[in-house]
Tab-separated table of C-alpha atoms and ligand atoms in Angstrom:
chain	number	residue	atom	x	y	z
W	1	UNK	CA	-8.348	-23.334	-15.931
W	2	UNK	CA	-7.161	-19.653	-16.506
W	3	UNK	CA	-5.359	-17.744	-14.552
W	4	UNK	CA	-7.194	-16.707	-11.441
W	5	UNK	CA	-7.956	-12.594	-11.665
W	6	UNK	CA	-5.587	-11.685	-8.636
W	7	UNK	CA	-7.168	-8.703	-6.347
W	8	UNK	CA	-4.608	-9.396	-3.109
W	9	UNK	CA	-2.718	-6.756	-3.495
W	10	UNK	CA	-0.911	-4.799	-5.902
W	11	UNK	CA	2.448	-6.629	-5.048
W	12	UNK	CA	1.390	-9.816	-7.139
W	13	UNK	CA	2.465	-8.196	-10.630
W	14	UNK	CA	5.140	-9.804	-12.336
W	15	UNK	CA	8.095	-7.970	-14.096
W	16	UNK	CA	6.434	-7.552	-17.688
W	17	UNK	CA	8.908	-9.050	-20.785
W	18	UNK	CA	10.421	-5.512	-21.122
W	19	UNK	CA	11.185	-4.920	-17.579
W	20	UNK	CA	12.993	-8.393	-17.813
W	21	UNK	CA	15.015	-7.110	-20.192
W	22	UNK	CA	16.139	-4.153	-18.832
W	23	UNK	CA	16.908	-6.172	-15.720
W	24	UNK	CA	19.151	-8.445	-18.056
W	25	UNK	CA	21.107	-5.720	-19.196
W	26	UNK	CA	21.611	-3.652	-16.534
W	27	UNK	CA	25.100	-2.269	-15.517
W	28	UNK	CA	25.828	-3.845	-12.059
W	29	UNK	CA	28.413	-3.502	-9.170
W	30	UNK	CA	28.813	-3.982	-5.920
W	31	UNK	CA	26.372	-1.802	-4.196
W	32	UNK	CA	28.115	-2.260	-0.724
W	33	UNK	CA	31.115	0.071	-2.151
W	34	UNK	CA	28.510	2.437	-3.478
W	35	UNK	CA	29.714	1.087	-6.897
W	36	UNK	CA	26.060	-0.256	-8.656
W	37	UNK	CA	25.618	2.600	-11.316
W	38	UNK	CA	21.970	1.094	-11.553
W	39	UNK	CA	21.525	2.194	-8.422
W	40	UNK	CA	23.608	4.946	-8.193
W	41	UNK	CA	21.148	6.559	-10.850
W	42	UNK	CA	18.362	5.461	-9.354
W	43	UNK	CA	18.860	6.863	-6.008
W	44	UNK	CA	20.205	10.259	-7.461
W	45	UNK	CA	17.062	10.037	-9.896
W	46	UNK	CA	14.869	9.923	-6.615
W	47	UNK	CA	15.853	12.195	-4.465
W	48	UNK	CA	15.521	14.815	-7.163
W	49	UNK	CA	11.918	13.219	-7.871
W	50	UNK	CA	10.977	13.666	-3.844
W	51	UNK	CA	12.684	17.278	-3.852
W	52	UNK	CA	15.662	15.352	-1.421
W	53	UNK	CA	19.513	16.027	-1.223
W	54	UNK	CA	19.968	11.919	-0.764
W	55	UNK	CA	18.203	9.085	-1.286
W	56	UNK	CA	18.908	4.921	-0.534
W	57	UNK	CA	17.421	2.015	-2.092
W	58	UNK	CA	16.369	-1.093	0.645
W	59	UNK	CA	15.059	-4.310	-0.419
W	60	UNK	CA	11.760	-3.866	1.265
W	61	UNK	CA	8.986	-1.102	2.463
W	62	UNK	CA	9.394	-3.224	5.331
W	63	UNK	CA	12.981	-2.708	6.266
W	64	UNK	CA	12.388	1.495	5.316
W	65	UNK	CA	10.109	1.721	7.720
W	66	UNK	CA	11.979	0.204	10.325
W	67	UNK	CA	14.913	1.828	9.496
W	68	UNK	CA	13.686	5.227	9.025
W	69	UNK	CA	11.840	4.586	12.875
W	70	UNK	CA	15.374	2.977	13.899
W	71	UNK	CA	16.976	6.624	12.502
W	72	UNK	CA	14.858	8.657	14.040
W	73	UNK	CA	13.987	7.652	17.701
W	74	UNK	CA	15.713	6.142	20.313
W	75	UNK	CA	14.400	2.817	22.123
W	76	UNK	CA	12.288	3.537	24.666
W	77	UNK	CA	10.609	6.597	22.733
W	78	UNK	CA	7.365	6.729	21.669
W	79	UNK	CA	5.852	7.265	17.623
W	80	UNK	CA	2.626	8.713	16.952
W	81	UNK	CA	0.466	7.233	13.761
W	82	UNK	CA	-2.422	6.809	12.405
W	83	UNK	CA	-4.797	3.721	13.416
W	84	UNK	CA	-3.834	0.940	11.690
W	85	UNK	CA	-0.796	2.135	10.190
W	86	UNK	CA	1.383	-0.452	8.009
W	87	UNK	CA	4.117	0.272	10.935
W	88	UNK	CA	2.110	-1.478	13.680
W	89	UNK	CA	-0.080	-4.028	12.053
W	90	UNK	CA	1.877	-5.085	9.366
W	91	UNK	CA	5.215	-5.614	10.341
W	92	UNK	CA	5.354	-8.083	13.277
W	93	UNK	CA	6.045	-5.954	15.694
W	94	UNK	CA	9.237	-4.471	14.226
W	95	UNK	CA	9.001	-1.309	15.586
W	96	UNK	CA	9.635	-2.679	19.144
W	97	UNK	CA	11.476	-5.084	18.058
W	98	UNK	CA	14.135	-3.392	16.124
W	99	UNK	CA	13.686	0.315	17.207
W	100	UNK	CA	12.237	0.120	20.706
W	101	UNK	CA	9.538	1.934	20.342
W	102	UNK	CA	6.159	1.648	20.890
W	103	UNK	CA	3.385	3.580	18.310
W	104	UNK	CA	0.644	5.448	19.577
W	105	UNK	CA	-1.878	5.364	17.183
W	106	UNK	CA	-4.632	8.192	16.591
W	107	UNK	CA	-7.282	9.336	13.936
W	108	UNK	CA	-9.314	7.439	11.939
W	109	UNK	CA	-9.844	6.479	8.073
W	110	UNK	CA	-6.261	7.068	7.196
W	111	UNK	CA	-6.001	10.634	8.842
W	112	UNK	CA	-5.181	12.393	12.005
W	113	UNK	CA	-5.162	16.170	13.036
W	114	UNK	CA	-2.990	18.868	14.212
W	115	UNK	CA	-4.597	18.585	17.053
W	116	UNK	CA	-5.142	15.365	17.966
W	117	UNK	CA	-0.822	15.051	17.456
W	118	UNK	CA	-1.158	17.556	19.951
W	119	UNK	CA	-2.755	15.926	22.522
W	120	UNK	CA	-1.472	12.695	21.944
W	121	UNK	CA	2.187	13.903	21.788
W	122	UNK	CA	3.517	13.416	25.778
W	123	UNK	CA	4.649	16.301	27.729
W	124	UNK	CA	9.023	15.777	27.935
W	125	UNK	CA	10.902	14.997	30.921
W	126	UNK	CA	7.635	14.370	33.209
W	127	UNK	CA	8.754	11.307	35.596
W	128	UNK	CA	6.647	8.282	33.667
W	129	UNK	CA	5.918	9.243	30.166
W	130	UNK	CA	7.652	7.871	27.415
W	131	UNK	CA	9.247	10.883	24.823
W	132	UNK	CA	7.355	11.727	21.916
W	133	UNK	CA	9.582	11.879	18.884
W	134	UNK	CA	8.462	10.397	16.305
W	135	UNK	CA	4.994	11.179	14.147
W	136	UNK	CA	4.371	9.570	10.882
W	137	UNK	CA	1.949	9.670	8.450
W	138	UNK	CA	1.311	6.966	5.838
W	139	UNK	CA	-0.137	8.285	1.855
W	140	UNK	CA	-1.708	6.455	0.606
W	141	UNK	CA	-3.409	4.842	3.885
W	142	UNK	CA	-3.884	1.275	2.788
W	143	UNK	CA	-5.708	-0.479	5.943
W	144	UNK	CA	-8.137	2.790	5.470
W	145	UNK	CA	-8.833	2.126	1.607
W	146	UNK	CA	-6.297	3.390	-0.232
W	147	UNK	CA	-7.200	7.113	0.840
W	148	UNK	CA	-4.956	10.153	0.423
W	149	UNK	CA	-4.506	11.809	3.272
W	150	UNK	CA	-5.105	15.957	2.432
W	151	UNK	CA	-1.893	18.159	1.925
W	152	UNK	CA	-3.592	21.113	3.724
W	153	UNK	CA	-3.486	18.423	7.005
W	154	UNK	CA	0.075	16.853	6.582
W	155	UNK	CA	1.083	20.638	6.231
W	156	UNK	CA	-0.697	21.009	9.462
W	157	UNK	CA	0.635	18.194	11.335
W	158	UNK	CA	4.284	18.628	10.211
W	159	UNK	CA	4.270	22.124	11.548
W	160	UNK	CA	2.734	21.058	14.995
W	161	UNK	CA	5.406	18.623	14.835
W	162	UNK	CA	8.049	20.862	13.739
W	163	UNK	CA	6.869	22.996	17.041
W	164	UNK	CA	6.632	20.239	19.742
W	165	UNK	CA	10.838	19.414	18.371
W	166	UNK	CA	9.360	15.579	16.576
W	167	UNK	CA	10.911	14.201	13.468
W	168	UNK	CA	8.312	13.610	10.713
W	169	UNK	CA	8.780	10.331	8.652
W	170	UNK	CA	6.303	9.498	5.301
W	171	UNK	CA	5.351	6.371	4.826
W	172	UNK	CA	4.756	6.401	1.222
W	173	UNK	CA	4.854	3.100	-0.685
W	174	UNK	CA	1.897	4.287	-2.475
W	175	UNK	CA	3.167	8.300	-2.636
W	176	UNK	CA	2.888	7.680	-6.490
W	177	UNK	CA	-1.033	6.682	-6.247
W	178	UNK	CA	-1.654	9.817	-3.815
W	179	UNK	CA	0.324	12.068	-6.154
W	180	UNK	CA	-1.739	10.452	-9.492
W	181	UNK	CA	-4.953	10.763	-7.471
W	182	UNK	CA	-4.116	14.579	-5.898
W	183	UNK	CA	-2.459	16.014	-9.002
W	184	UNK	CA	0.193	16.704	-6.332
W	185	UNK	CA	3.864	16.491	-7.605
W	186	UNK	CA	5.883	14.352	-5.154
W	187	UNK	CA	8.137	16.457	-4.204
W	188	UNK	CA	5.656	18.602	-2.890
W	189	UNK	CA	4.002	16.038	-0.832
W	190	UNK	CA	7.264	15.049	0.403
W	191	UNK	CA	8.563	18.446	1.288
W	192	UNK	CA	7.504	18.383	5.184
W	193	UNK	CA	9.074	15.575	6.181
W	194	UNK	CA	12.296	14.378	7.249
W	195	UNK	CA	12.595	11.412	5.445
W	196	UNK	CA	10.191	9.909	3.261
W	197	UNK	CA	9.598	6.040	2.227
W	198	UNK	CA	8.668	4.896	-1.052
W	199	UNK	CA	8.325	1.033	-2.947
W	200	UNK	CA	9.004	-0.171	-6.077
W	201	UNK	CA	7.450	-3.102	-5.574
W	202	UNK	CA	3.731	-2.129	-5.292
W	203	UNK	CA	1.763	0.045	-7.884
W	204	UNK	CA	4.809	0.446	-10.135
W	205	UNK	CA	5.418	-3.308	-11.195
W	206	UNK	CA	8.991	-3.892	-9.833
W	207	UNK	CA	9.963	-7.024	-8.443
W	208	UNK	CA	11.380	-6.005	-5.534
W	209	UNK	CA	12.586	-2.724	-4.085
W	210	UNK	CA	12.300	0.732	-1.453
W	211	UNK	CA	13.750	3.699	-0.983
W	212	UNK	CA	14.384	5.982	1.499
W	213	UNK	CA	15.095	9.897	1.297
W	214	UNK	CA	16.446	12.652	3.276
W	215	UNK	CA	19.015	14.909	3.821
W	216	UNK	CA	22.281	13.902	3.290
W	217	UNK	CA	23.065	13.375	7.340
W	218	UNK	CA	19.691	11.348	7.475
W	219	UNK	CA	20.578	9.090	4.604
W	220	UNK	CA	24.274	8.452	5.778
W	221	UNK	CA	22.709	7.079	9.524
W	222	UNK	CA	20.264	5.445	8.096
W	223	UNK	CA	22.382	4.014	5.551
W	224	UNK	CA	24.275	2.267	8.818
W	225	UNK	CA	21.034	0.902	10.277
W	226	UNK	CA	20.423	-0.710	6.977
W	227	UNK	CA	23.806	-2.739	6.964
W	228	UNK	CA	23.408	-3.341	10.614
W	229	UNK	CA	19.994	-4.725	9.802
W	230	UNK	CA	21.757	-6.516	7.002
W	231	UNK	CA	19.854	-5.221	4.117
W	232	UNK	CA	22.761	-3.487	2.171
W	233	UNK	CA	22.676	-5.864	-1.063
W	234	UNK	CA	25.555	-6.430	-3.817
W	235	UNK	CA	24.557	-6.055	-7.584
W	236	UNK	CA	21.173	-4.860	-6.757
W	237	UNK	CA	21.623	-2.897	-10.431
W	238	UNK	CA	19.295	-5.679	-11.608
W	239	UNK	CA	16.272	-4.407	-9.116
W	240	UNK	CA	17.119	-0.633	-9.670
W	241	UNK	CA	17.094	-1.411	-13.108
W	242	UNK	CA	13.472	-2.813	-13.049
W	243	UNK	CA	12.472	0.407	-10.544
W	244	UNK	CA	14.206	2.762	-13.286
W	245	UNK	CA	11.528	1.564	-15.973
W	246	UNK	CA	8.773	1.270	-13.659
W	247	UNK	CA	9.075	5.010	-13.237
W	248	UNK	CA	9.918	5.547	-16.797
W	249	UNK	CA	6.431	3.288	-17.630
W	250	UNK	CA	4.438	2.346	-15.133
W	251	UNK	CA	3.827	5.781	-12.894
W	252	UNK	CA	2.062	7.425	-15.855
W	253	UNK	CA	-0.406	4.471	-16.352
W	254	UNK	CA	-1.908	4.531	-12.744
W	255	UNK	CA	-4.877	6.531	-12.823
W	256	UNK	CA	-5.928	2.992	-14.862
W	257	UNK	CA	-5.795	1.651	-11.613
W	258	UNK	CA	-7.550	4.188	-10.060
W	259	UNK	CA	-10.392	4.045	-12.611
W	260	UNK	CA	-10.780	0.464	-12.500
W	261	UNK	CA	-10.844	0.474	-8.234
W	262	UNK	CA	-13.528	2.656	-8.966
W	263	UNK	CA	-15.597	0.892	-11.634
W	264	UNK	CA	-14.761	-2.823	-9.147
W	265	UNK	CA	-16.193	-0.723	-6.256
W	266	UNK	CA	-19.439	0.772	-8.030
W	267	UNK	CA	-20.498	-2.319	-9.924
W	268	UNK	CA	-19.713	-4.340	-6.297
W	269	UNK	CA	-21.926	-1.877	-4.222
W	270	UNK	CA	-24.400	-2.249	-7.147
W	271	UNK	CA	-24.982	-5.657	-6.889
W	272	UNK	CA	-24.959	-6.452	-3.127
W	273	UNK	CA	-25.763	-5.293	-0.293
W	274	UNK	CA	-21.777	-4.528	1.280
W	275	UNK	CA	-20.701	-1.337	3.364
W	276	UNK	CA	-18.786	0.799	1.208
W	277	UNK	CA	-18.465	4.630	1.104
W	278	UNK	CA	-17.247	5.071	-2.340
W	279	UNK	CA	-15.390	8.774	-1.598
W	280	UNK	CA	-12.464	6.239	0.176
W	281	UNK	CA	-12.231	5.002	-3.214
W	282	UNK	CA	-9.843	7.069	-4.422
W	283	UNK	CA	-7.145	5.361	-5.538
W	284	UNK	CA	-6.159	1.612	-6.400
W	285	UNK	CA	-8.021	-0.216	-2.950
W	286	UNK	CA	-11.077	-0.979	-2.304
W	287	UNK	CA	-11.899	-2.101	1.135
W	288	UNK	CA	-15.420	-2.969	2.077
W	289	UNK	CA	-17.793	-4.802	4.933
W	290	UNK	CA	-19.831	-7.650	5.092
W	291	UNK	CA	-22.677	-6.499	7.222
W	292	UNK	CA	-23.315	-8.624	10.231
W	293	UNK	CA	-26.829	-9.827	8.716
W	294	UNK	CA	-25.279	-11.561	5.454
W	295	UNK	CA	-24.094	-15.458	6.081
W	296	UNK	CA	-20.947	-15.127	4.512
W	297	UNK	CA	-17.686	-13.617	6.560
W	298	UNK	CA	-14.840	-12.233	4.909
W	299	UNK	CA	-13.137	-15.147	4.940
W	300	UNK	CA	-15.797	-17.791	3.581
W	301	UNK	CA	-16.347	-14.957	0.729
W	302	UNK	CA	-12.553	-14.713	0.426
W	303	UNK	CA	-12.300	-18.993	0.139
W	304	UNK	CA	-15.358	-19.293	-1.919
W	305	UNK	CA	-13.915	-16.437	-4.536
W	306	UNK	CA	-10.925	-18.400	-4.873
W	307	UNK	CA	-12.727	-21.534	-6.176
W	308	UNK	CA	-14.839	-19.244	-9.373
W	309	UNK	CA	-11.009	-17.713	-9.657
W	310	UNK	CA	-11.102	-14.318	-7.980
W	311	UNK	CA	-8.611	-13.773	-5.094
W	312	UNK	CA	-9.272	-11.212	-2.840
W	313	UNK	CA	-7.632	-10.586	0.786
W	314	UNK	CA	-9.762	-11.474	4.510
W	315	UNK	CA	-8.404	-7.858	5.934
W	316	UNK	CA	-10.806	-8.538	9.067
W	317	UNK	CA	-13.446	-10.781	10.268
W	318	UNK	CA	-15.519	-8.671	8.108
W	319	UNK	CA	-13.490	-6.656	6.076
W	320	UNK	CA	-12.417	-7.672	2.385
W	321	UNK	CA	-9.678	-5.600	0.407
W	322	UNK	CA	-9.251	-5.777	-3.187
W	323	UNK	CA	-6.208	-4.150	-5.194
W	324	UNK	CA	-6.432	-3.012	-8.894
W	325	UNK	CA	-2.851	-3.023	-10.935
W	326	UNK	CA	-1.566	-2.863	-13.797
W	327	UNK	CA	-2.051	-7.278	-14.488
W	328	UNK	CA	-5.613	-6.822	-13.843
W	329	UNK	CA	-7.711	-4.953	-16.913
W	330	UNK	CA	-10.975	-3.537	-16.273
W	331	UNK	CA	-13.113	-6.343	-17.607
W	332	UNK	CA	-11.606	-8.959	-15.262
W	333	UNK	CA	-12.055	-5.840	-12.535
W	334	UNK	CA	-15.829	-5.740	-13.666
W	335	UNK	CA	-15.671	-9.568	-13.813
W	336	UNK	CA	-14.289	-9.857	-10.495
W	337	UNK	CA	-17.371	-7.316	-8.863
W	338	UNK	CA	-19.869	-10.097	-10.489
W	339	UNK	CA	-18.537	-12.627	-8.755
W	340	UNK	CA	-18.702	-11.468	-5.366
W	341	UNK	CA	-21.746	-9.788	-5.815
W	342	UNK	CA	-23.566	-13.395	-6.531
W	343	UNK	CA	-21.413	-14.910	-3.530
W	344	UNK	CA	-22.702	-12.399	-1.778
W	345	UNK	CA	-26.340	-12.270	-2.465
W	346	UNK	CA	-27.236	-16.084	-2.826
Q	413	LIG	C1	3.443	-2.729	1.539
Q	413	LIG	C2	3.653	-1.603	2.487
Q	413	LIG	C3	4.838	-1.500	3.233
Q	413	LIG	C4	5.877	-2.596	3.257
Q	413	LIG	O1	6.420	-2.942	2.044
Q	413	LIG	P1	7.035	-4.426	1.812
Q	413	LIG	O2	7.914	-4.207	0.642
Q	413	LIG	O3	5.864	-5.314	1.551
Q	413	LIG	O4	7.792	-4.801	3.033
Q	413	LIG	C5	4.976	-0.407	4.041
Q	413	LIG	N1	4.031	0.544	4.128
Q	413	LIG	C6	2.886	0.472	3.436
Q	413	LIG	C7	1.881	1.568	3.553
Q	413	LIG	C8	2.649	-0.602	2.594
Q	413	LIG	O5	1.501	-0.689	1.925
């Protein structure tokens, strides 16, 4: 049988032959001394990318997030976000867990207003509320599709925020897919915030790999929630390494994905009768529903798929996402659309 066409997610690539050998050969230290020239140059390389004074690498978007919450509140505080954020679905709870705060989420479709931070933010010092902080916004949105969320409204929020005294955070594992999709440079879209996340691991083809970036002061405290959370690594030269030529590679080659999420999507909504609004299609996700009057739930579709060698995630008892990347081509993508449109309609 050949290998299944793999729509999960965009963290299923593997490290292509010449990103192996890059990794082979990379100059190494030990990191915890600050003495890993691979990534050294890979965190100086970033934070002049994101238009930062400082920048530090973390094994996971995971660990960033909860770090960069961890740096930036104090237990017992409260973060703002939109609805289904990565931050509170995706990460067990880890913002209570290891930051002690709760998220109050807002918006919908990947994006929140000025003035809905407004009124969700909590008036300070009054007897019973928690204190407001925190607001963060993630670009791309992936629960909401993949959707870049506007400049004109992150400038908007980050000012309000900026006003009401709250730190501003960026989720942005997929910053390079709203930057390829917005023609917006990076370090533009990561100019209002405080610090700013970003993975390697995604999109870009790495094996492994995040980043946060800030000012100097930032990076230094967060760089002691990281070892405290035990995530400061050794001779992680061999992972920067494989980040270094993802950037020097990969990042020019997604608007493929882009254009292949889009052809998936329009030959999909072609062929069967799914809820999709194809303007959330704008970068490498597609996420769709399985109206109520079809037989098939997301995850018989998801478990039937898998058998005719398409793998594609249950996001909800009716929701399906599918991820373009760069080990996917756009004949499998168009392949892929085919076979869930006949699950779908037979
Ligand atoms: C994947 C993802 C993360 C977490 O990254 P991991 O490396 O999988 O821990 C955080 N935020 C967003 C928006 C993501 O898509």
């Amino acid at each position: 049988m050949t290998a299944p066409i793999d729509l999960r997610s965009d963290t299923v690539t593997r490290p292509t032959d010449a990103m192996r050998a890059v990794m082979a050969a990379a100059p190494v230290g030990d990191d915890q001394y600050g003495e890993d020239p691979s990534t050294n140059r890979l965190q100086a390389r970033m934070a002049e990318m994101l238009g930062k004074e400082a920048a530090l690498w973390l094994p996971t978007g995971t660990m960033a997030n909860q770090v960069a919450l961890r740096t930036l509140t104090r237990p017992g505080d409260e973060v703002v976000a939109c609805r289904e954020s990565h931050a509170a679905w995706h990460e067990l709870g880890g913002a209570a867990a290891n930051a002690g705060v709760q998220i109050h989420e807002i918006g919908q479709d990947g994006v929140f207003s000025a003035d809905e931070l407004r009124c969700a933010t909590k008036p300070r010092n009054f007897a019973i509320f928690p204190t407001t902080t925190l607001v963060e916004i993630e670009n791309t949105h992936n629960r909401a599709g993949g959707v870049v969320v506007p400049q004109d409204v992150v400038l908007s929020v980050c000012a309000v925020a900026r006003e009401l005294g709250l730190a501003t955070f960026l989720d942005g594992a997929r910053l390079w897919n709203a930057s390829a999709a917005s023609g917006i440079a990076l370090d533009t879209l990561a100019a209002p915030f405080d610090l700013v996340a970003v993975a390697f691991s995604k999109g870009l083809g790495a094996p492994g790999g995040s980043l946060l970036a800030g000012s100097k002061a930032l990076i230094a405290a967060a760089d002691r929630h990281r070892r405290r959370m035990g995530g400061a690594m050794r001779q992680n030269g061999i992972f920067s390494a494989a980040a270094l030529h993802a950037i020097d590679h990969h990042l020019e080659r997604l608007p493929e994905d882009h254009a292949n999420a889009r052809a998936f999507a329009e030959q999909l909504l072609a062929g069967a009768p799914i809820q999709l609004d194809l303007s959330t299609v704008q970068t490498n996700i597609v996420v769709f529903h399985i109206p109520a009057a079809l037989p098939l739930d997301a995850q018989n579709l998801s478990t039937l798929a898998r058998e005719r060698g398409v793998l594609v995630n249950a996001f909800g008892p009716r929701t399906v996402r599918a991820v373009t990347h760069l080990d996917v081509d756009r004949t499998q993508c168009l392949h892929a659309a085919g076979v869930l449109a006949a699950l779908l309609t037979r």
